[in-house]
Coordinates of N, CA and C in Angstrom, one line a residue:
S16 N 14.1 1.2 1.2 CA 14.4 2.0 2.2 C 13.3 3.0 3.1
A17 N 13.6 2.8 4.2 CA 12.4 4.0 4.6 C 12.5 5.7 4.6
V18 N 11.5 6.2 4.6 CA 11.2 7.4 4.4 C 11.1 8.2 5.8
P19 N 11.3 9.7 5.9 CA 11.2 10.2 7.2 C 9.8 10.2 7.8
H20 N 9.6 10.1 9.0 CA 8.4 9.8 9.9 C 6.8 10.6 9.2
E21 N 7.5 12.1 8.8 CA 6.4 12.8 7.9 C 6.1 12.4 6.5
K22 N 6.7 11.6 6.1 CA 6.3 11.3 4.6 C 5.8 9.5 4.8
C23 N 5.4 9.1 6.0 CA 4.9 7.8 6.0 C 3.6 8.0 5.4
F24 N 3.0 6.8 5.6 CA 1.5 6.5 5.0 C 0.6 6.3 6.2
N25 N 0.0 7.1 6.5 CA -1.1 7.1 7.5 C -2.3 6.1 7.3
F26 N -2.6 5.3 7.9 CA -3.9 4.3 7.6 C -5.2 5.0 8.3
Y27 N -6.1 5.5 7.6 CA -7.6 5.9 8.1 C -8.7 5.2 7.7
T28 N -10.0 4.9 8.4 CA -10.8 4.0 7.9 C -12.1 5.2 7.5
G29 N -11.6 6.4 7.3 CA -12.3 7.4 6.5 C -11.6 8.9 6.8
V30 N -12.5 9.9 6.8 CA -12.1 11.2 6.8 C -12.1 11.6 8.2
G31 N -11.2 12.2 8.7 CA -11.1 12.8 10.0 C -10.1 12.1 11.0
P32 N -9.4 13.2 11.9 CA -9.0 12.7 13.0 C -9.1 11.5 13.8
D33 N -10.4 11.0 14.1 CA -10.9 10.1 15.0 C -11.0 8.7 13.9
K34 N -10.7 9.1 12.6 CA -10.8 7.7 11.7 C -9.3 7.0 11.9
F35 N -8.4 7.7 12.3 CA -6.8 7.3 12.3 C -6.7 6.1 12.7
T36 N -6.1 5.1 12.0 CA -5.9 3.6 13.0 C -4.7 3.3 13.9
K37 N -4.1 4.5 14.0 CA -3.0 4.5 14.6 C -1.9 3.6 13.9
M38 N -2.1 3.4 12.9 CA -1.0 2.9 11.9 C -0.3 3.5 10.6
A39 N 0.9 3.5 10.8 CA 1.9 4.3 9.7 C 2.6 3.3 9.1
A40 N 3.2 3.7 7.9 CA 4.3 2.4 7.0 C 5.1 3.2 6.3
C41 N 6.3 3.0 6.6 CA 7.4 4.1 6.1 C 8.4 3.4 5.1
S42 N 8.2 2.0 4.7 CA 8.5 1.6 3.4 C 7.5 0.9 3.0
L43 N 7.9 0.1 1.8 CA 7.3 -1.0 1.2 C 7.0 -2.0 2.0
S44 N 8.1 -2.6 2.5 CA 8.3 -3.7 3.5 C 7.0 -3.3 4.8
D45 N 7.3 -2.1 5.2 CA 6.5 -2.2 6.6 C 5.2 -1.6 5.8
F46 N 4.6 -1.0 4.6 CA 3.5 -1.1 4.4 C 2.9 -2.3 4.4
K47 N 3.8 -3.5 4.0 CA 3.3 -4.6 3.6 C 2.8 -5.2 5.0
E48 N 3.6 -5.2 5.9 CA 3.4 -5.7 7.3 C 2.1 -5.1 8.0
K49 N 1.9 -3.8 7.7 CA 0.9 -2.9 8.6 C -0.4 -3.2 7.5
A50 N -0.5 -3.7 6.3 CA -1.7 -3.8 5.6 C -2.1 -5.0 5.8
K51 N -1.1 -5.9 6.6 CA -1.5 -7.4 7.0 C -2.5 -7.3 7.8
R52 N -2.4 -6.3 9.1 CA -3.1 -6.4 10.4 C -4.1 -5.0 10.3
V53 N -4.1 -4.2 9.4 CA -5.1 -2.9 9.3 C -6.3 -3.5 9.0
D54 N -7.4 -2.8 9.9 CA -8.7 -3.0 9.5 C -9.0 -3.0 7.8
P55 N -9.6 -3.6 7.1 CA -9.7 -3.9 5.8 C -10.6 -2.6 5.1
K56 N -11.2 -2.2 6.0 CA -12.0 -0.5 5.7 C -11.3 0.2 5.4
S57 N -9.6 0.3 6.0 CA -8.6 1.3 5.6 C -8.3 1.2 4.1
L58 N -8.0 -0.1 4.1 CA -7.6 -0.5 2.6 C -8.8 -0.1 1.6
E59 N -10.0 -0.4 1.9 CA -10.8 0.0 1.1 C -10.8 1.4 0.6
F60 N -10.8 2.2 1.7 CA -10.9 3.8 1.7 C -10.0 4.4 0.8
H61 N -8.3 3.8 1.3 CA -7.3 4.4 0.5 C -7.4 3.9 -0.6
V62 N -7.4 2.9 -1.1 CA -7.6 2.7 -2.6 C -8.5 3.4 -3.4
Q63 N -9.6 3.1 -3.0 CA -11.1 4.2 -3.6 C -10.6 5.4 -3.8
R64 N -9.9 6.2 -2.9 CA -9.4 7.7 -3.4 C -8.0 7.7 -3.8
G65 N -7.2 6.8 -3.8 CA -6.2 6.9 -4.8 C -4.8 7.2 -3.7
D66 N -5.7 7.0 -2.5 CA -4.0 7.5 -1.5 C -2.9 6.6 -1.5
I67 N -3.1 5.3 -1.7 CA -1.9 4.6 -2.1 C -1.1 4.6 -3.1
A68 N -1.6 4.9 -4.2 CA -1.2 4.7 -5.5 C -0.3 6.0 -5.5
K69 N -0.8 7.4 -5.0 CA -0.4 8.4 -5.0 C 0.9 8.0 -4.1
W70 N 0.9 7.8 -2.9 CA 2.2 7.6 -1.9 C 3.0 6.9 -2.7
F71 N 3.1 5.6 -3.3 CA 3.6 4.9 -3.7 C 4.6 5.3 -5.1
N72 N 3.9 6.3 -5.8 CA 4.3 7.2 -6.6 C 5.1 8.3 -6.5
D73 N 4.8 9.0 -5.7 CA 5.2 10.1 -5.4 C 6.5 10.4 -3.9
V74 N 6.1 9.4 -3.4 CA 7.3 9.3 -2.1 C 8.2 8.2 -2.1
L75 N 7.7 7.1 -2.7 CA 8.4 5.8 -2.7 C 9.2 5.8 -3.9
G76 N 8.3 6.8 -5.1 CA 9.1 6.5 -6.2 C 9.0 5.0 -7.2
E77 N 7.8 4.7 -6.7 CA 7.4 3.0 -7.1 C 6.1 3.4 -8.3
A78 N 6.5 4.3 -9.4 CA 5.6 4.5 -10.4 C 4.8 2.9 -11.0
E79 N 5.4 2.1 -11.0 CA 4.9 0.9 -11.7 C 4.0 0.2 -10.6
L80 N 4.3 0.3 -9.3 CA 3.2 -0.4 -8.6 C 2.3 0.5 -8.1
A81 N 2.3 2.1 -8.3 CA 1.8 2.8 -8.4 C 0.1 2.6 -9.5
K82 N 0.7 2.1 -10.4 CA -0.2 2.0 -11.5 C -1.0 0.5 -11.5
E83 N -0.6 0.1 -10.7 CA -1.2 -1.3 -10.5 C -2.3 -1.2 -9.3
F84 N -1.8 -0.4 -8.2 CA -3.0 0.1 -7.3 C -4.0 1.2 -8.3
D85 N -3.5 1.7 -8.9 CA -4.5 2.7 -9.8 C -5.7 1.8 -10.0
R86 N -5.2 0.7 -10.5 CA -6.2 -0.1 -11.1 C -7.2 -0.9 -10.4
L87 N -6.7 -1.1 -9.3 CA -7.5 -1.7 -8.0 C -8.7 -0.5 -7.9
R88 N -8.6 0.5 -7.8 CA -9.7 1.5 -7.9 C -11.4 0.7 -8.5
T89 N -10.9 0.3 -10.0 CA -12.0 -0.3 -10.6 C -12.2 -1.7 -10.4
S90 N -11.2 -2.2 -9.4 CA -11.6 -3.6 -9.1 C -12.8 -4.6 -8.5
N91 N -13.3 -3.7 -7.8 CA -14.9 -4.1 -6.9 C -14.1 -4.8 -6.1
L92 N -13.2 -5.1 -5.6 CA -12.4 -6.1 -4.5 C -12.5 -5.2 -3.5
Y93 N -13.1 -6.1 -2.1 CA -13.4 -5.4 -0.8 C -12.9 -6.7 0.2
G94 N -12.7 -6.1 1.7 CA -12.5 -6.8 2.6 C -11.3 -7.8 2.4
E95 N -11.1 -9.4 2.7 CA -9.9 -9.9 3.0 C -9.8 -10.1 1.3
V96 N -10.3 -10.3 0.0 CA -10.1 -10.5 -1.3 C -9.1 -9.2 -1.5
L97 N -9.7 -8.1 -1.1 CA -8.7 -6.9 -1.6 C -7.3 -6.8 -0.7
R98 N -7.4 -7.2 0.4 CA -6.2 -7.3 1.3 C -5.2 -8.5 0.4
T99 N -5.7 -9.6 0.0 CA -5.1 -10.6 -0.5 C -4.4 -10.4 -1.7
R100 N -5.2 -9.1 -2.5 CA -4.8 -8.9 -3.6 C -3.5 -7.9 -3.7
I101 N -3.7 -7.0 -2.6 CA -2.8 -5.8 -2.3 C -1.6 -6.8 -1.7
M102 N -1.5 -7.6 -1.0 CA -0.4 -8.8 -0.9 C 0.2 -9.2 -1.8
R103 N -0.1 -9.7 -2.9 CA 0.4 -10.5 -4.1 C 1.0 -8.9 -4.7
L104 N 0.4 -8.1 -5.0 CA 1.0 -6.8 -5.8 C 2.5 -6.7 -4.9
I105 N 2.3 -6.3 -3.8 CA 3.7 -6.1 -3.3 C 4.7 -7.2 -3.2
D106 N 4.4 -8.5 -2.9 CA 5.0 -9.7 -2.8 C 5.9 -9.5 -4.1
T107 N 4.8 -9.6 -5.2 CA 5.5 -9.4 -6.6 C 6.7 -8.4 -6.7
R108 N 6.3 -7.0 -6.3 CA 7.2 -6.0 -6.3 C 8.4 -6.0 -5.6
I109 N 8.7 -6.9 -4.2 CA 9.7 -6.5 -3.5 C 10.3 -8.0 -3.9
E110 N 9.8 -9.3 -4.5 CA 10.6 -10.5 -5.4 C 11.4 -9.8 -6.5
R111 N 10.6 -8.5 -7.3 CA 11.5 -8.1 -8.4 C 12.9 -7.1 -8.1
L112 N 12.2 -6.4 -6.9 CA 13.5 -5.6 -6.5 C 14.7 -6.5 -6.0
T113 N 14.5 -7.6 -5.1 CA 15.4 -8.3 -4.6 C 15.9 -9.2 -5.4
Y114 N 15.4 -9.6 -6.8 CA 16.1 -10.2 -7.8 C 17.0 -9.1 -8.5
S115 N 16.5 -8.4 -8.7 CA 17.4 -6.9 -9.6 C 18.6 -6.7 -8.7
R116 N 18.5 -6.5 -7.4 CA 20.1 -6.4 -6.4 C 21.0 -7.7 -6.6
T117 N 20.4 -9.2 -6.5 CA 21.4 -10.1 -6.3 C 21.8 -10.1 -8.1
R118 N 21.4 -9.5 -9.0 CA 22.0 -9.7 -10.5 C 23.0 -8.6 -10.6
V119 N 23.0 -7.5 -9.5 CA 24.0 -6.7 -10.2 C 25.2 -7.3 -9.4

């Protein structure tokens, strides 16, 4: 489910208002869609700082996914390779969530 606008994840390529990509994500599926299109430099920036892991954990309550993203910090993945790995992690989580809902 989506979070309030003020808790959405804002994609930047560096520090400062001039580095804002004008893209924000307010849910896990929204994050996936934006991560497909955002400049890979933004993904690199946020993975290295731990921003995505922190947002997943603190805002979305996705502790397991946050741990996976924390591991990406030391993976030395960049550009499209990093984007592909991020997509795979999110797809796996969405599949698990969908599966657990259908079993209830």
